[in-house]
mmCIF file of C-alpha atoms in Angstrom:
data_model
loop_
_atom_site.group_PDB
_atom_site.id
_atom_site.type_symbol
_atom_site.label_atom_id
_atom_site.label_comp_id
_atom_site.label_asym_id
_atom_site.label_seq_id
_atom_site.Cartn_x
_atom_site.Cartn_y
_atom_site.Cartn_z
ATOM 1 C CA MET A 218 108.922 123.072 89.950
ATOM 2 C CA ARG A 219 105.405 122.425 90.867
ATOM 3 C CA ILE A 220 104.652 120.630 93.886
ATOM 4 C CA VAL A 221 100.730 119.315 95.407
ATOM 5 C CA ILE A 222 100.803 118.548 98.998
ATOM 6 C CA ALA A 223 98.403 116.389 101.287
ATOM 7 C CA GLU A 224 98.782 116.739 104.942
ATOM 8 C CA ASP A 225 96.506 116.612 107.519
ATOM 9 C CA ASN A 226 98.109 118.891 109.828
ATOM 10 C CA ALA A 227 97.862 121.915 109.595
ATOM 11 C CA LEU A 228 101.018 123.417 111.056
ATOM 12 C CA LEU A 229 103.488 121.275 109.003
ATOM 13 C CA ARG A 230 100.903 121.947 105.971
ATOM 14 C CA GLU A 231 101.833 125.453 106.192
ATOM 15 C CA GLY A 232 105.418 124.724 107.404
ATOM 16 C CA LEU A 233 105.965 122.590 104.091
ATOM 17 C CA ILE A 234 104.077 125.137 101.867
ATOM 18 C CA LEU A 235 106.577 128.056 103.508
ATOM 19 C CA LEU A 236 109.631 125.845 103.163
ATOM 20 C CA LEU A 237 108.887 124.511 99.349
ATOM 21 C CA THR A 238 108.476 128.386 98.659
ATOM 22 C CA SER A 239 111.266 129.619 100.269
ATOM 23 C CA SER A 240 113.206 127.097 98.297
ATOM 24 C CA GLY A 241 111.591 128.305 94.515
ATOM 25 C CA HIS A 242 109.043 125.599 94.175
ATOM 26 C CA GLU A 243 105.493 126.833 93.648
ATOM 27 C CA VAL A 244 102.747 124.933 95.746
ATOM 28 C CA VAL A 245 100.283 124.611 93.350
ATOM 29 C CA ALA A 246 97.978 122.872 95.672
ATOM 30 C CA ASP A 247 97.467 121.295 99.114
ATOM 31 C CA ALA A 248 94.702 118.842 100.687
ATOM 32 C CA ALA A 249 93.958 117.818 104.168
ATOM 33 C CA THR A 250 91.875 115.396 103.641
ATOM 34 C CA GLY A 251 91.993 112.255 101.050
ATOM 35 C CA PRO A 252 89.196 112.662 98.465
ATOM 36 C CA GLU A 253 91.010 116.346 98.007
ATOM 37 C CA VAL A 254 94.185 114.439 96.411
ATOM 38 C CA LEU A 255 93.291 112.798 93.722
ATOM 39 C CA PRO A 256 91.088 115.925 92.223
ATOM 40 C CA ALA A 257 94.159 117.911 92.889
ATOM 41 C CA LEU A 258 96.433 115.681 91.398
ATOM 42 C CA LEU A 259 94.448 115.826 88.206
ATOM 43 C CA GLU A 260 93.880 119.017 87.461
ATOM 44 C CA HIS A 261 97.228 120.585 88.509
ATOM 45 C CA ARG A 262 99.331 117.732 86.826
ATOM 46 C CA PRO A 263 102.378 118.491 89.302
ATOM 47 C CA ASP A 264 106.334 117.976 88.811
ATOM 48 C CA ALA A 265 105.606 116.546 92.238
ATOM 49 C CA ALA A 266 103.957 115.205 94.643
ATOM 50 C CA VAL A 267 104.221 115.092 98.519
ATOM 51 C CA LEU A 268 101.694 112.875 100.360
ATOM 52 C CA ASP A 269 101.311 111.835 103.938
ATOM 53 C CA VAL A 270 100.120 108.256 104.089
ATOM 54 C CA ARG A 271 97.296 108.355 106.417
ATOM 55 C CA LEU A 272 94.593 111.124 106.296
ATOM 56 C CA PRO A 273 90.886 112.192 106.883
ATOM 57 C CA PRO A 274 88.248 110.712 107.167
ATOM 58 C CA THR A 275 89.689 106.962 108.566
ATOM 59 C CA PHE A 276 93.492 108.073 109.239
ATOM 60 C CA ARG A 277 94.061 104.829 107.561
ATOM 61 C CA ASP A 278 95.618 104.672 104.097
ATOM 62 C CA GLU A 279 94.128 107.290 102.027
ATOM 63 C CA GLY A 280 97.202 109.137 101.143
ATOM 64 C CA LEU A 281 98.788 105.977 99.854
ATOM 65 C CA ARG A 282 96.041 105.047 97.896
ATOM 66 C CA ALA A 283 95.664 108.503 96.268
ATOM 67 C CA ALA A 284 99.336 108.054 95.514
ATOM 68 C CA ILE A 285 98.601 104.810 93.776
ATOM 69 C CA ALA A 286 95.882 105.605 91.771
ATOM 70 C CA ALA A 287 97.375 109.029 90.683
ATOM 71 C CA ARG A 288 99.969 106.721 89.000
ATOM 72 C CA GLY A 289 97.476 104.941 87.390
ATOM 73 C CA ARG A 290 96.357 107.702 85.860
ATOM 74 C CA LEU A 291 99.226 109.758 85.240
ATOM 75 C CA PRO A 292 102.105 107.163 85.213
ATOM 76 C CA GLU A 293 105.289 109.041 85.166
ATOM 77 C CA LEU A 294 104.008 111.511 88.510
ATOM 78 C CA PRO A 295 107.001 111.575 91.125
ATOM 79 C CA ILE A 296 105.840 110.838 94.498
ATOM 80 C CA LEU A 297 107.105 111.745 98.236
ATOM 81 C CA VAL A 298 104.831 109.761 100.494
ATOM 82 C CA LEU A 299 105.569 111.211 103.979
ATOM 83 C CA SER A 300 104.751 108.918 107.090
ATOM 84 C CA GLN A 301 104.899 109.053 110.935
ATOM 85 C CA TYR A 302 105.877 105.522 110.827
ATOM 86 C CA VAL A 303 107.496 102.590 108.692
ATOM 87 C CA GLU A 304 104.074 101.341 107.011
ATOM 88 C CA GLU A 305 105.797 97.948 105.772
ATOM 89 C CA THR A 306 102.631 96.832 103.532
ATOM 90 C CA TYR A 307 101.889 100.263 102.271
ATOM 91 C CA ALA A 308 105.530 100.903 101.727
ATOM 92 C CA ALA A 309 105.999 97.603 99.805
ATOM 93 C CA GLU A 310 102.348 98.147 97.726
ATOM 94 C CA LEU A 311 103.597 101.544 96.371
ATOM 95 C CA LEU A 312 106.751 100.507 95.211
ATOM 96 C CA ALA A 313 105.133 97.253 93.883
ATOM 97 C CA GLY A 314 104.438 98.870 90.671
ATOM 98 C CA GLY A 315 108.260 100.300 90.242
ATOM 99 C CA ALA A 316 110.114 102.327 92.331
ATOM 100 C CA GLN A 317 110.950 105.029 89.336
ATOM 101 C CA GLY A 318 110.005 108.725 90.598
ATOM 102 C CA ILE A 319 108.871 107.051 93.779
ATOM 103 C CA GLY A 320 110.035 108.213 97.619
ATOM 104 C CA TYR A 321 109.041 107.059 101.066
ATOM 105 C CA LEU A 322 110.583 109.201 103.886
ATOM 106 C CA LEU A 323 109.822 109.376 107.783
ATOM 107 C CA LYS A 324 108.312 112.409 108.965
ATOM 108 C CA ASP A 325 111.324 112.957 111.243
ATOM 109 C CA ARG A 326 113.189 113.638 107.650
ATOM 110 C CA VAL A 327 111.362 116.647 106.757
ATOM 111 C CA GLY A 328 113.259 118.391 109.663
ATOM 112 C CA ARG A 329 116.307 117.764 108.273
ATOM 113 C CA VAL A 330 115.619 120.544 105.011
ATOM 114 C CA ASP A 331 118.610 120.067 103.024
ATOM 115 C CA GLN A 332 117.835 116.255 103.280
ATOM 116 C CA PHE A 333 114.337 116.790 102.253
ATOM 117 C CA LEU A 334 115.138 118.760 99.808
ATOM 118 C CA GLN A 335 117.332 116.865 98.073
ATOM 119 C CA ALA A 336 115.180 113.517 98.088
ATOM 120 C CA LEU A 337 112.572 115.450 96.343
ATOM 121 C CA ASP A 338 114.595 117.101 93.404
ATOM 122 C CA ARG A 339 115.584 113.168 93.486
ATOM 123 C CA VAL A 340 112.311 112.160 93.047
ATOM 124 C CA ALA A 341 111.390 114.404 90.599
ATOM 125 C CA ALA A 342 114.236 113.867 88.562
ATOM 126 C CA GLY A 343 112.784 110.215 88.501
ATOM 127 C CA GLY A 344 115.225 108.909 90.891
ATOM 128 C CA THR A 345 114.121 107.102 94.151
ATOM 129 C CA ALA A 346 114.711 108.621 97.427
ATOM 130 C CA LEU A 347 113.866 105.557 100.397
ATOM 131 C CA ASP A 348 114.284 106.154 104.270
ATOM 132 C CA PRO A 349 117.190 103.983 105.487
ATOM 133 C CA GLU A 350 114.699 102.944 107.917
ATOM 134 C CA VAL A 351 112.176 101.973 105.624
ATOM 135 C CA VAL A 352 115.101 99.823 103.439
ATOM 136 C CA THR A 353 115.916 98.206 106.755
ATOM 137 C CA GLN A 354 112.530 97.209 107.912
ATOM 138 C CA LEU A 355 111.460 95.595 104.681
ATOM 139 C CA LEU A 356 114.688 93.954 104.324
ATOM 140 C CA THR A 357 113.964 92.250 108.226
ATOM 141 C CA ARG A 358 110.346 91.548 106.943
ATOM 142 C CA LYS A 359 112.035 89.209 104.368
ATOM 143 C CA ALA A 360 114.635 87.935 106.596
ATOM 144 C CA SER A 361 113.624 84.482 106.765
ATOM 145 C CA ALA A 362 113.774 84.005 102.762
ATOM 146 C CA GLU A 363 116.559 81.403 102.132
ATOM 147 C CA PRO A 364 118.193 83.501 99.444
ATOM 148 C CA LEU A 365 118.826 86.325 101.869
ATOM 149 C CA ARG A 366 120.300 84.141 104.722
ATOM 150 C CA SER A 367 122.835 83.545 102.223
ATOM 151 C CA LEU A 368 123.981 87.246 101.856
ATOM 152 C CA THR A 369 127.283 88.179 104.362
ATOM 153 C CA PRO A 370 126.879 91.208 106.323
ATOM 154 C CA ARG A 371 128.631 93.218 103.558
ATOM 155 C CA GLU A 372 126.341 92.320 100.967
ATOM 156 C CA ARG A 373 123.674 93.097 102.871
ATOM 157 C CA GLN A 374 124.672 96.521 103.866
ATOM 158 C CA VAL A 375 125.709 97.059 100.299
ATOM 159 C CA LEU A 376 121.847 95.843 99.211
ATOM 160 C CA GLU A 377 120.441 98.281 101.611
ATOM 161 C CA LEU A 378 122.477 101.151 100.533
ATOM 162 C CA MET A 379 121.644 99.868 96.592
ATOM 163 C CA ALA A 380 117.837 99.819 97.853
ATOM 164 C CA GLN A 381 118.423 103.394 99.072
ATOM 165 C CA GLY A 382 119.167 104.255 95.366
ATOM 166 C CA LYS A 383 122.928 105.045 95.975
ATOM 167 C CA ALA A 384 125.804 104.772 93.228
ATOM 168 C CA ASN A 385 128.530 102.386 93.294
ATOM 169 C CA GLY A 386 130.615 105.575 94.245
ATOM 170 C CA THR A 387 128.419 106.518 97.293
ATOM 171 C CA ILE A 388 128.259 103.456 98.512
ATOM 172 C CA ALA A 389 132.346 102.652 98.400
ATOM 173 C CA THR A 390 132.221 106.174 100.301
ATOM 174 C CA GLU A 391 130.275 105.344 103.250
ATOM 175 C CA LEU A 392 131.672 101.638 103.832
ATOM 176 C CA VAL A 393 135.434 102.507 102.704
ATOM 177 C CA VAL A 394 136.095 100.610 100.069
ATOM 178 C CA THR A 395 136.863 100.549 96.774
ATOM 179 C CA GLU A 396 134.377 100.840 93.537
ATOM 180 C CA ARG A 397 135.657 97.690 92.438
ATOM 181 C CA ALA A 398 134.604 95.686 95.717
ATOM 182 C CA VAL A 399 131.321 97.192 95.462
ATOM 183 C CA SER A 400 131.038 95.818 91.993
ATOM 184 C CA LYS A 401 131.903 92.522 93.374
ATOM 185 C CA HIS A 402 129.607 92.441 96.294
ATOM 186 C CA ILE A 403 126.702 93.449 93.405
ATOM 187 C CA GLY A 404 127.620 90.747 91.426
ATOM 188 C CA SER A 405 127.432 88.242 94.445
ATOM 189 C CA ILE A 406 124.261 89.636 95.602
ATOM 190 C CA PHE A 407 122.528 89.222 92.422
ATOM 191 C CA LEU A 408 123.903 85.978 91.863
ATOM 192 C CA LYS A 409 122.657 84.678 95.444
ATOM 193 C CA LEU A 410 119.274 85.936 94.879
ATOM 194 C CA GLY A 411 118.706 84.603 91.418
ATOM 195 C CA LEU A 412 118.333 87.886 89.501
ATOM 196 C CA GLU A 413 119.858 88.922 86.452
ATOM 197 C CA PRO A 414 122.452 91.228 86.220
ATOM 198 C CA ASP A 415 121.323 94.971 85.642
ATOM 199 C CA ASP A 416 122.864 97.641 83.436
ATOM 200 C CA GLY A 417 124.375 99.624 86.157
ATOM 201 C CA THR A 418 121.544 102.111 86.499
ATOM 202 C CA VAL A 419 120.552 103.183 89.622
ATOM 203 C CA HIS A 420 116.754 102.805 88.539
ATOM 204 C CA ARG A 421 117.127 98.809 87.703
ATOM 205 C CA ARG A 422 119.456 98.187 90.734
ATOM 206 C CA VAL A 423 116.738 99.238 93.167
ATOM 207 C CA LEU A 424 113.837 97.960 91.349
ATOM 208 C CA ALA A 425 115.708 94.406 91.033
ATOM 209 C CA VAL A 426 115.850 94.743 94.912
ATOM 210 C CA LEU A 427 111.966 95.913 95.362
ATOM 211 C CA ALA A 428 110.852 92.786 93.158
ATOM 212 C CA TYR A 429 113.351 90.746 95.572
ATOM 213 C CA LEU A 430 111.676 92.047 98.683
ATOM 214 C CA GLU A 431 108.424 91.145 97.194
ATOM 215 C CA GLY A 432 109.016 87.790 96.676
ATOM 216 C CA LYS A 433 109.177 87.578 92.785
ATOM 217 C CA GLY A 434 112.997 87.229 92.946
ATOM 218 C CA ALA A 435 113.281 85.073 95.946
ATOM 219 C CA ARG A 436 111.878 81.711 94.326
#
């Protein structure tokens, strides 16, 4: 896999390069500032990009802006965003354009090598990789919405796992219930949120959850 990295912390950047190359990937370019990111992505057109949210010169949202601009020029570019903290507004903005090929992880996840590499592979394949803490805070952000308050505690658990991109079998295993029970919970969730039933794919389910979190499905 050909990858472009954007990270201003030299130690972390070199660590990512070493990790990825030792795992059989090729880092075709690395950037340390916001203005470097988009040109590198357009020049190399990588199989995936790993971008920090906050980059010089302002350390605000340069990485995110570069990600959004890149997706505008290269709509199918898989992007895995790393952040020190959960940036709720940034996460929502990134995901508003569609969850396919998008990941948002806290930097602590990078220390968990297997999980990080699995997340990168999933994003590169067009899937979704959302840190559980990101999902939790996005859900909490919308907790005052009437439809969300109508969900049972179990349905909220299922909703969070759905938004992380997990399939029914995985959800059933984590919650120690049957897949049939998970399917019933999902049906109830969509009914209560006023969302049309999906076709069973993880991607469409995540999009529906994110649409609700953005207020599109809460009306």
